[in-house]
Amino acid sequence: MLKRQSPGAPEHSRDPAAHGAALPMSHNDSRSFFNLSQLVLSAGQIKPSPALKHSKITYFEVEIVDVQSKKQICIVDKVPPASTVLDVKHKFHKACPQWYPSRVGLQLERNGPFLKDSISIQSLAVSSIITLYFTDLGQQVGWTTFFLTEYTGPLLIYLLFYIRLSTIYDQVESRKNFRHPVVHLACFCHCLHYIRHLLETLFVHKFSEGHTPLKNMIKGCAFYWGFTSWIAYYINHPRYTPPSFGHKQVSYAALAFLMCEAGNHFINVTLAHQTNSGNRTCFPSPTYNPFTWLFLLVSCPNYTYEAGSWISFTVMTQTLPVGIFAFLMVIQMSLWAQKKHKLYLKRFYPEVRRKAAMIPIIF
């Protein structure tokens, strides 16, 4: 015989009627039984809270479904509640070795955003079974590899043209024509620019996302390497013509170039220091360093200095390929600055609302 026990009330004795005995029921007993019945009917079914339900789950099962065909690829079982999306990707890789973790894109909904690797599985769970949609992101490369490859190419390519290989220039003509000092200065500035980028990639920048598609690196390398070849060919050509205004034009432009390079470096260090310290509650503020005072006028001074470097290099060398490259770089930097400026407006509106994105007043 089942025994019903009301929480918070003393335990009832066994019902004698269960043994076939017929007992008389008094008036008070019938009234108490009626009141108890009404209380139970009015309470309805007691539902356990979601927190209590999740607390009983020791493992989750993650169903991986193809986003296009909607077919099940595999089920990742025995996933602890403390696991992250990255842990699921590693388990998925063991089941399907052809898709390594950086290539796997997982979505909670078919048209939803890709889940970040740091998201907890327990935060996605409604029940013990979680369905995630899989997308093949293609071959991936790390951001460090991306930038090191992109910036190493221009550095080496320029030096090959600078030493005037016999396969590029006529050696007889190269020996006859005297090299103007601006050719040596241009080589120094160009190498300095990309060496700075390489060192900052290794020791300054901290990348939030671990990987990027391989096709992006191919496009970036084609752009930088191609333009570097064009620029270096003209500047190091035996028939290169020096700037129209001579020494003054070269000196002032070189000084502006070095100042922009220094400013870019100090801005990147300031941004990296803010990220490493974990202080993201306020907009980056200028320090005692005068190169960081540009934060008072624009929200993305690193792009301002980068554009200034290439404009100065154009004036210093007075070469058409450099001018075209600088023009494209200014457009690209302004687009990146506008995108970043919008993000700043959402996070730091009071501090950023009076600032421009890259160039004061214009952008």
Short mmCIF file of N, CA and C in Angstrom, two decimals, residues 212-358:
data_model
loop_
_atom_site.label_atom_id
_atom_site.label_comp_id
_atom_site.label_asym_id
_atom_site.label_seq_id
_atom_site.Cartn_x
_atom_site.Cartn_y
_atom_site.Cartn_z
N THR A 212 41.78 32.39 -38.68
CA THR A 212 41.11 33.08 -39.77
C THR A 212 41.23 32.19 -41.01
N PRO A 213 40.29 32.29 -41.95
CA PRO A 213 40.36 31.44 -43.15
C PRO A 213 41.64 31.66 -43.94
N LEU A 214 42.14 30.59 -44.52
CA LEU A 214 43.38 30.65 -45.30
C LEU A 214 43.24 31.59 -46.49
N LYS A 215 42.06 31.67 -47.06
CA LYS A 215 41.86 32.54 -48.23
C LYS A 215 42.10 34.00 -47.89
N ASN A 216 41.83 34.41 -46.64
CA ASN A 216 42.10 35.79 -46.24
C ASN A 216 43.60 36.08 -46.25
N MET A 217 44.41 35.11 -45.81
CA MET A 217 45.86 35.31 -45.82
C MET A 217 46.38 35.38 -47.26
N ILE A 218 45.81 34.58 -48.15
CA ILE A 218 46.24 34.62 -49.55
C ILE A 218 45.93 35.97 -50.17
N LYS A 219 44.74 36.50 -49.90
CA LYS A 219 44.38 37.80 -50.45
C LYS A 219 45.26 38.91 -49.88
N GLY A 220 45.52 38.86 -48.56
CA GLY A 220 46.37 39.87 -47.94
C GLY A 220 47.79 39.83 -48.47
N CYS A 221 48.33 38.63 -48.63
CA CYS A 221 49.70 38.50 -49.15
C CYS A 221 49.77 38.97 -50.60
N ALA A 222 48.76 38.64 -51.39
CA ALA A 222 48.76 39.08 -52.79
C ALA A 222 48.76 40.60 -52.88
N PHE A 223 48.01 41.25 -52.00
CA PHE A 223 47.94 42.72 -52.01
C PHE A 223 49.28 43.34 -51.60
N TYR A 224 49.78 42.96 -50.43
CA TYR A 224 51.01 43.57 -49.92
C TYR A 224 52.23 43.18 -50.74
N TRP A 225 52.35 41.92 -51.10
CA TRP A 225 53.52 41.48 -51.85
C TRP A 225 53.52 42.06 -53.26
N GLY A 226 52.35 42.12 -53.88
CA GLY A 226 52.27 42.67 -55.23
C GLY A 226 52.63 44.14 -55.28
N PHE A 227 52.06 44.93 -54.37
CA PHE A 227 52.36 46.36 -54.35
C PHE A 227 53.81 46.62 -53.96
N THR A 228 54.36 45.82 -53.07
CA THR A 228 55.76 45.99 -52.70
C THR A 228 56.68 45.77 -53.90
N SER A 229 56.39 44.78 -54.70
CA SER A 229 57.19 44.53 -55.90
C SER A 229 57.13 45.71 -56.85
N TRP A 230 55.94 46.25 -57.03
CA TRP A 230 55.77 47.40 -57.93
C TRP A 230 56.50 48.63 -57.40
N ILE A 231 56.35 48.89 -56.10
CA ILE A 231 56.98 50.06 -55.47
C ILE A 231 58.51 49.93 -55.51
N ALA A 232 59.01 48.78 -55.10
CA ALA A 232 60.46 48.58 -55.03
C ALA A 232 61.11 48.63 -56.41
N TYR A 233 60.42 48.16 -57.42
CA TYR A 233 60.98 48.17 -58.78
C TYR A 233 61.24 49.60 -59.25
N TYR A 234 60.31 50.51 -58.99
CA TYR A 234 60.47 51.88 -59.46
C TYR A 234 61.48 52.66 -58.62
N ILE A 235 61.44 52.50 -57.30
CA ILE A 235 62.34 53.29 -56.45
C ILE A 235 63.79 52.87 -56.65
N ASN A 236 64.04 51.58 -56.84
CA ASN A 236 65.41 51.08 -56.98
C ASN A 236 65.87 50.96 -58.43
N HIS A 237 65.07 51.45 -59.34
CA HIS A 237 65.44 51.39 -60.76
C HIS A 237 66.63 52.32 -61.03
N PRO A 238 67.56 51.90 -61.89
CA PRO A 238 68.72 52.78 -62.19
C PRO A 238 68.33 54.14 -62.75
N ARG A 239 67.17 54.25 -63.37
CA ARG A 239 66.73 55.52 -63.95
C ARG A 239 65.75 56.28 -63.04
N TYR A 240 65.71 55.92 -61.78
CA TYR A 240 64.81 56.59 -60.85
C TYR A 240 65.15 58.08 -60.74
N THR A 241 64.12 58.93 -60.78
CA THR A 241 64.29 60.38 -60.68
C THR A 241 63.99 60.84 -59.26
N PRO A 242 64.88 61.56 -58.60
CA PRO A 242 64.65 62.00 -57.22
C PRO A 242 63.54 63.05 -57.14
N PRO A 243 63.02 63.35 -55.94
CA PRO A 243 61.93 64.31 -55.77
C PRO A 243 62.25 65.69 -56.35
N SER A 244 61.21 66.42 -56.71
CA SER A 244 61.36 67.70 -57.40
C SER A 244 62.00 68.76 -56.53
N PHE A 245 61.67 68.78 -55.24
CA PHE A 245 62.17 69.83 -54.35
C PHE A 245 63.41 69.40 -53.57
N GLY A 246 64.00 68.32 -53.99
CA GLY A 246 65.31 67.94 -53.48
C GLY A 246 65.36 67.59 -52.01
N HIS A 247 66.41 68.05 -51.37
CA HIS A 247 66.74 67.65 -50.00
C HIS A 247 65.66 68.05 -48.99
N LYS A 248 65.07 69.23 -49.12
CA LYS A 248 64.06 69.67 -48.16
C LYS A 248 62.83 68.76 -48.19
N GLN A 249 62.38 68.43 -49.38
CA GLN A 249 61.22 67.56 -49.50
C GLN A 249 61.48 66.19 -48.88
N VAL A 250 62.65 65.66 -49.14
CA VAL A 250 63.00 64.35 -48.59
C VAL A 250 63.13 64.41 -47.07
N SER A 251 63.77 65.44 -46.56
CA SER A 251 64.02 65.54 -45.11
C SER A 251 62.74 65.69 -44.32
N TYR A 252 61.89 66.62 -44.74
CA TYR A 252 60.64 66.84 -44.01
C TYR A 252 59.72 65.62 -44.08
N ALA A 253 59.66 64.99 -45.23
CA ALA A 253 58.81 63.81 -45.38
C ALA A 253 59.35 62.64 -44.55
N ALA A 254 60.68 62.47 -44.52
CA ALA A 254 61.26 61.40 -43.71
C ALA A 254 61.01 61.64 -42.23
N LEU A 255 61.09 62.90 -41.79
CA LEU A 255 60.82 63.22 -40.39
C LEU A 255 59.37 62.91 -40.03
N ALA A 256 58.45 63.28 -40.93
CA ALA A 256 57.03 62.99 -40.70
C ALA A 256 56.79 61.47 -40.66
N PHE A 257 57.49 60.74 -41.53
CA PHE A 257 57.35 59.29 -41.55
C PHE A 257 57.80 58.68 -40.22
N LEU A 258 58.94 59.10 -39.72
CA LEU A 258 59.45 58.54 -38.46
C LEU A 258 58.54 58.90 -37.29
N MET A 259 57.97 60.09 -37.30
CA MET A 259 57.05 60.48 -36.22
C MET A 259 55.78 59.62 -36.26
N CYS A 260 55.26 59.37 -37.46
CA CYS A 260 54.07 58.53 -37.58
C CYS A 260 54.35 57.10 -37.16
N GLU A 261 55.54 56.60 -37.48
CA GLU A 261 55.90 55.25 -37.05
C GLU A 261 55.99 55.16 -35.53
N ALA A 262 56.60 56.17 -34.92
CA ALA A 262 56.71 56.17 -33.46
C ALA A 262 55.32 56.28 -32.82
N GLY A 263 54.48 57.17 -33.38
CA GLY A 263 53.13 57.32 -32.85
C GLY A 263 52.32 56.04 -32.95
N ASN A 264 52.43 55.36 -34.08
CA ASN A 264 51.71 54.10 -34.26
C ASN A 264 52.14 53.07 -33.23
N HIS A 265 53.43 53.00 -33.00
CA HIS A 265 53.94 52.02 -32.02
C HIS A 265 53.42 52.32 -30.61
N PHE A 266 53.48 53.57 -30.19
CA PHE A 266 53.06 53.91 -28.84
C PHE A 266 51.55 53.73 -28.66
N ILE A 267 50.78 53.97 -29.70
CA ILE A 267 49.34 53.74 -29.61
C ILE A 267 49.06 52.25 -29.45
N ASN A 268 49.74 51.42 -30.22
CA ASN A 268 49.54 49.97 -30.11
C ASN A 268 49.94 49.45 -28.73
N VAL A 269 51.01 49.99 -28.18
CA VAL A 269 51.43 49.58 -26.84
C VAL A 269 50.38 49.99 -25.80
N THR A 270 49.81 51.18 -25.96
CA THR A 270 48.78 51.65 -25.04
C THR A 270 47.54 50.77 -25.11
N LEU A 271 47.12 50.42 -26.30
CA LEU A 271 45.95 49.55 -26.46
C LEU A 271 46.22 48.16 -25.90
N ALA A 272 47.42 47.64 -26.13
CA ALA A 272 47.76 46.31 -25.63
C ALA A 272 47.82 46.31 -24.10
N HIS A 273 48.34 47.39 -23.53
CA HIS A 273 48.43 47.47 -22.07
C HIS A 273 47.04 47.51 -21.46
N GLN A 274 46.10 48.22 -22.10
CA GLN A 274 44.74 48.27 -21.59
C GLN A 274 44.09 46.89 -21.65
N THR A 275 44.34 46.14 -22.74
CA THR A 275 43.75 44.81 -22.88
C THR A 275 44.34 43.84 -21.87
N ASN A 276 45.65 43.88 -21.67
CA ASN A 276 46.31 42.94 -20.75
C ASN A 276 45.92 43.19 -19.30
N SER A 277 45.70 44.46 -18.97
CA SER A 277 45.33 44.78 -17.59
C SER A 277 43.88 44.47 -17.29
N GLY A 278 43.08 44.19 -18.34
CA GLY A 278 41.68 43.85 -18.16
C GLY A 278 40.77 45.04 -17.95
N ASN A 279 41.29 46.26 -18.08
CA ASN A 279 40.49 47.47 -17.88
C ASN A 279 39.82 47.86 -19.19
N ARG A 280 38.55 47.46 -19.36
CA ARG A 280 37.83 47.79 -20.58
C ARG A 280 36.57 48.61 -20.28
N THR A 281 36.50 49.14 -19.10
CA THR A 281 35.32 49.88 -18.71
C THR A 281 35.32 51.31 -19.21
N CYS A 282 36.46 51.80 -19.70
CA CYS A 282 36.53 53.17 -20.17
C CYS A 282 37.34 53.22 -21.46
N PHE A 283 37.14 54.29 -22.22
CA PHE A 283 37.84 54.46 -23.47
C PHE A 283 39.34 54.72 -23.21
N PRO A 284 40.23 54.19 -24.08
CA PRO A 284 41.67 54.43 -23.88
C PRO A 284 41.98 55.91 -23.77
N SER A 285 42.68 56.27 -22.74
CA SER A 285 42.99 57.68 -22.48
C SER A 285 44.44 57.96 -22.78
N PRO A 286 44.75 59.19 -23.19
CA PRO A 286 46.16 59.53 -23.46
C PRO A 286 46.99 59.50 -22.19
N THR A 287 48.27 59.20 -22.36
CA THR A 287 49.20 59.14 -21.25
C THR A 287 50.13 60.36 -21.29
N TYR A 288 51.20 60.30 -20.53
CA TYR A 288 52.18 61.38 -20.54
C TYR A 288 52.92 61.46 -21.87
N ASN A 289 52.86 60.40 -22.67
CA ASN A 289 53.53 60.36 -23.96
C ASN A 289 52.78 61.25 -24.95
N PRO A 290 53.41 62.25 -25.55
CA PRO A 290 52.70 63.15 -26.48
C PRO A 290 52.10 62.44 -27.69
N PHE A 291 52.67 61.31 -28.10
CA PHE A 291 52.14 60.60 -29.26
C PHE A 291 50.76 60.00 -28.97
N THR A 292 50.41 59.82 -27.72
CA THR A 292 49.10 59.28 -27.38
C THR A 292 48.04 60.36 -27.21
N TRP A 293 48.41 61.62 -27.32
CA TRP A 293 47.45 62.70 -27.14
C TRP A 293 46.44 62.75 -28.29
N LEU A 294 46.71 62.04 -29.35
CA LEU A 294 45.77 62.00 -30.47
C LEU A 294 44.46 61.32 -30.08
N PHE A 295 44.47 60.58 -28.97
CA PHE A 295 43.23 60.00 -28.46
C PHE A 295 42.20 61.07 -28.11
N LEU A 296 42.65 62.30 -27.87
CA LEU A 296 41.72 63.38 -27.54
C LEU A 296 40.88 63.80 -28.74
N LEU A 297 41.36 63.50 -29.95
CA LEU A 297 40.68 63.96 -31.17
C LEU A 297 40.01 62.84 -31.94
N VAL A 298 40.63 61.66 -31.97
CA VAL A 298 40.10 60.55 -32.77
C VAL A 298 40.03 59.30 -31.90
N SER A 299 39.18 58.38 -32.31
CA SER A 299 39.04 57.13 -31.55
C SER A 299 40.00 56.04 -32.02
N CYS A 300 40.54 56.17 -33.23
CA CYS A 300 41.46 55.16 -33.78
C CYS A 300 42.74 55.83 -34.27
N PRO A 301 43.57 56.36 -33.38
CA PRO A 301 44.79 57.06 -33.81
C PRO A 301 45.82 56.15 -34.46
N ASN A 302 45.76 54.84 -34.19
CA ASN A 302 46.71 53.93 -34.84
C ASN A 302 46.51 53.92 -36.35
N TYR A 303 45.26 54.01 -36.81
CA TYR A 303 44.99 54.09 -38.24
C TYR A 303 45.40 55.46 -38.80
N THR A 304 45.27 56.48 -37.98
CA THR A 304 45.70 57.82 -38.41
C THR A 304 47.20 57.84 -38.67
N TYR A 305 47.97 57.27 -37.75
CA TYR A 305 49.43 57.24 -37.92
C TYR A 305 49.83 56.33 -39.08
N GLU A 306 49.12 55.22 -39.27
CA GLU A 306 49.45 54.32 -40.37
C GLU A 306 49.24 55.01 -41.72
N ALA A 307 48.14 55.71 -41.86
CA ALA A 307 47.89 56.46 -43.10
C ALA A 307 48.93 57.57 -43.28
N GLY A 308 49.29 58.23 -42.17
CA GLY A 308 50.30 59.29 -42.26
C GLY A 308 51.65 58.77 -42.69
N SER A 309 52.00 57.55 -42.29
CA SER A 309 53.28 56.97 -42.69
C SER A 309 53.36 56.80 -44.20
N TRP A 310 52.30 56.29 -44.80
CA TRP A 310 52.33 56.04 -46.25
C TRP A 310 52.21 57.32 -47.05
N ILE A 311 51.49 58.30 -46.53
CA ILE A 311 51.44 59.60 -47.22
C ILE A 311 52.82 60.25 -47.19
N SER A 312 53.50 60.18 -46.04
CA SER A 312 54.85 60.74 -45.94
C SER A 312 55.83 60.00 -46.85
N PHE A 313 55.69 58.69 -46.93
CA PHE A 313 56.56 57.91 -47.81
C PHE A 313 56.32 58.27 -49.28
N THR A 314 55.09 58.59 -49.60
CA THR A 314 54.77 59.02 -50.98
C THR A 314 55.45 60.33 -51.31
N VAL A 315 55.38 61.30 -50.38
CA VAL A 315 56.02 62.60 -50.61
C VAL A 315 57.53 62.44 -50.66
N MET A 316 58.10 61.58 -49.85
CA MET A 316 59.55 61.40 -49.79
C MET A 316 60.10 60.80 -51.07
N THR A 317 59.40 59.81 -51.64
CA THR A 317 59.90 59.14 -52.84
C THR A 317 59.36 59.73 -54.13
N GLN A 318 58.21 60.39 -54.06
CA GLN A 318 57.55 61.00 -55.23
C GLN A 318 57.43 59.97 -56.37
N THR A 319 56.77 58.86 -56.03
CA THR A 319 56.61 57.75 -56.97
C THR A 319 55.13 57.41 -57.09
N LEU A 320 54.66 57.20 -58.32
CA LEU A 320 53.25 56.91 -58.57
C LEU A 320 52.78 55.63 -57.89
N PRO A 321 53.49 54.51 -57.96
CA PRO A 321 53.02 53.30 -57.27
C PRO A 321 52.81 53.49 -55.77
N VAL A 322 53.71 54.27 -55.15
CA VAL A 322 53.55 54.52 -53.71
C VAL A 322 52.30 55.36 -53.47
N GLY A 323 52.03 56.33 -54.33
CA GLY A 323 50.85 57.17 -54.18
C GLY A 323 49.56 56.36 -54.31
N ILE A 324 49.52 55.44 -55.26
CA ILE A 324 48.33 54.59 -55.41
C ILE A 324 48.14 53.70 -54.19
N PHE A 325 49.24 53.13 -53.72
CA PHE A 325 49.17 52.27 -52.54
C PHE A 325 48.72 53.06 -51.32
N ALA A 326 49.24 54.27 -51.14
CA ALA A 326 48.84 55.10 -50.00
C ALA A 326 47.36 55.47 -50.09
N PHE A 327 46.87 55.76 -51.29
CA PHE A 327 45.46 56.09 -51.49
C PHE A 327 44.56 54.92 -51.07
N LEU A 328 44.92 53.72 -51.49
CA LEU A 328 44.13 52.54 -51.13
C LEU A 328 44.21 52.26 -49.62
N MET A 329 45.37 52.50 -49.06
CA MET A 329 45.52 52.28 -47.62
C MET A 329 44.68 53.26 -46.81
N VAL A 330 44.61 54.51 -47.24
CA VAL A 330 43.79 55.50 -46.53
C VAL A 330 42.32 55.09 -46.58
N ILE A 331 41.86 54.61 -47.73
CA ILE A 331 40.47 54.15 -47.84
C ILE A 331 40.22 52.97 -46.91
N GLN A 332 41.13 52.00 -46.94
CA GLN A 332 40.96 50.82 -46.09
C GLN A 332 41.01 51.17 -44.62
N MET A 333 41.94 52.04 -44.24
CA MET A 333 42.05 52.43 -42.84
C MET A 333 40.80 53.19 -42.38
N SER A 334 40.24 54.02 -43.24
CA SER A 334 39.04 54.76 -42.87
C SER A 334 37.85 53.83 -42.66
N LEU A 335 37.75 52.77 -43.48
CA LEU A 335 36.66 51.80 -43.31
C LEU A 335 36.82 51.04 -42.00
N TRP A 336 38.04 50.60 -41.70
CA TRP A 336 38.28 49.92 -40.42
C TRP A 336 38.01 50.85 -39.24
N ALA A 337 38.42 52.11 -39.39
CA ALA A 337 38.22 53.05 -38.30
C ALA A 337 36.74 53.33 -38.06
N GLN A 338 35.95 53.45 -39.13
CA GLN A 338 34.52 53.67 -38.97
C GLN A 338 33.85 52.50 -38.27
N LYS A 339 34.25 51.28 -38.64
CA LYS A 339 33.68 50.10 -38.01
C LYS A 339 34.03 50.03 -36.53
N LYS A 340 35.28 50.32 -36.21
CA LYS A 340 35.69 50.29 -34.82
C LYS A 340 35.07 51.44 -34.03
N HIS A 341 34.90 52.58 -34.68
CA HIS A 341 34.30 53.74 -34.02
C HIS A 341 32.86 53.45 -33.60
N LYS A 342 32.12 52.71 -34.42
CA LYS A 342 30.75 52.35 -34.08
C LYS A 342 30.70 51.44 -32.85
N LEU A 343 31.67 50.53 -32.77
CA LEU A 343 31.74 49.67 -31.59
C LEU A 343 32.07 50.48 -30.34
N TYR A 344 32.96 51.45 -30.47
CA TYR A 344 33.30 52.32 -29.35
C TYR A 344 32.09 53.13 -28.90
N LEU A 345 31.27 53.58 -29.87
CA LEU A 345 30.09 54.37 -29.52
C LEU A 345 29.10 53.56 -28.69
N LYS A 346 29.00 52.27 -28.95
CA LYS A 346 28.09 51.43 -28.18
C LYS A 346 28.60 51.18 -26.76
N ARG A 347 29.92 51.10 -26.63
CA ARG A 347 30.48 50.76 -25.32
C ARG A 347 30.87 51.98 -24.50
N PHE A 348 31.37 53.03 -25.16
CA PHE A 348 31.87 54.22 -24.44
C PHE A 348 31.23 55.49 -25.02
N TYR A 349 29.91 55.51 -25.11
CA TYR A 349 29.26 56.63 -25.80
C TYR A 349 29.63 58.01 -25.26
N PRO A 350 29.53 58.25 -23.96
CA PRO A 350 29.83 59.62 -23.49
C PRO A 350 31.23 60.09 -23.81
N GLU A 351 32.20 59.17 -23.86
CA GLU A 351 33.59 59.57 -24.06
C GLU A 351 33.98 59.67 -25.54
N VAL A 352 33.22 59.01 -26.42
CA VAL A 352 33.61 58.93 -27.83
C VAL A 352 32.73 59.80 -28.72
N ARG A 353 31.60 60.31 -28.21
CA ARG A 353 30.62 60.96 -29.08
C ARG A 353 31.18 62.20 -29.77
N ARG A 354 32.13 62.90 -29.16
CA ARG A 354 32.69 64.11 -29.75
C ARG A 354 33.96 63.85 -30.57
N LYS A 355 34.36 62.60 -30.69
CA LYS A 355 35.59 62.28 -31.42
C LYS A 355 35.27 61.85 -32.84
N ALA A 356 36.25 62.03 -33.73
CA ALA A 356 36.14 61.49 -35.08
C ALA A 356 36.70 60.08 -35.10
N ALA A 357 36.51 59.36 -36.19
CA ALA A 357 36.98 57.99 -36.27
C ALA A 357 38.48 57.93 -36.51
N MET A 358 38.97 58.61 -37.56
CA MET A 358 40.39 58.51 -37.91
C MET A 358 41.03 59.87 -38.11
#
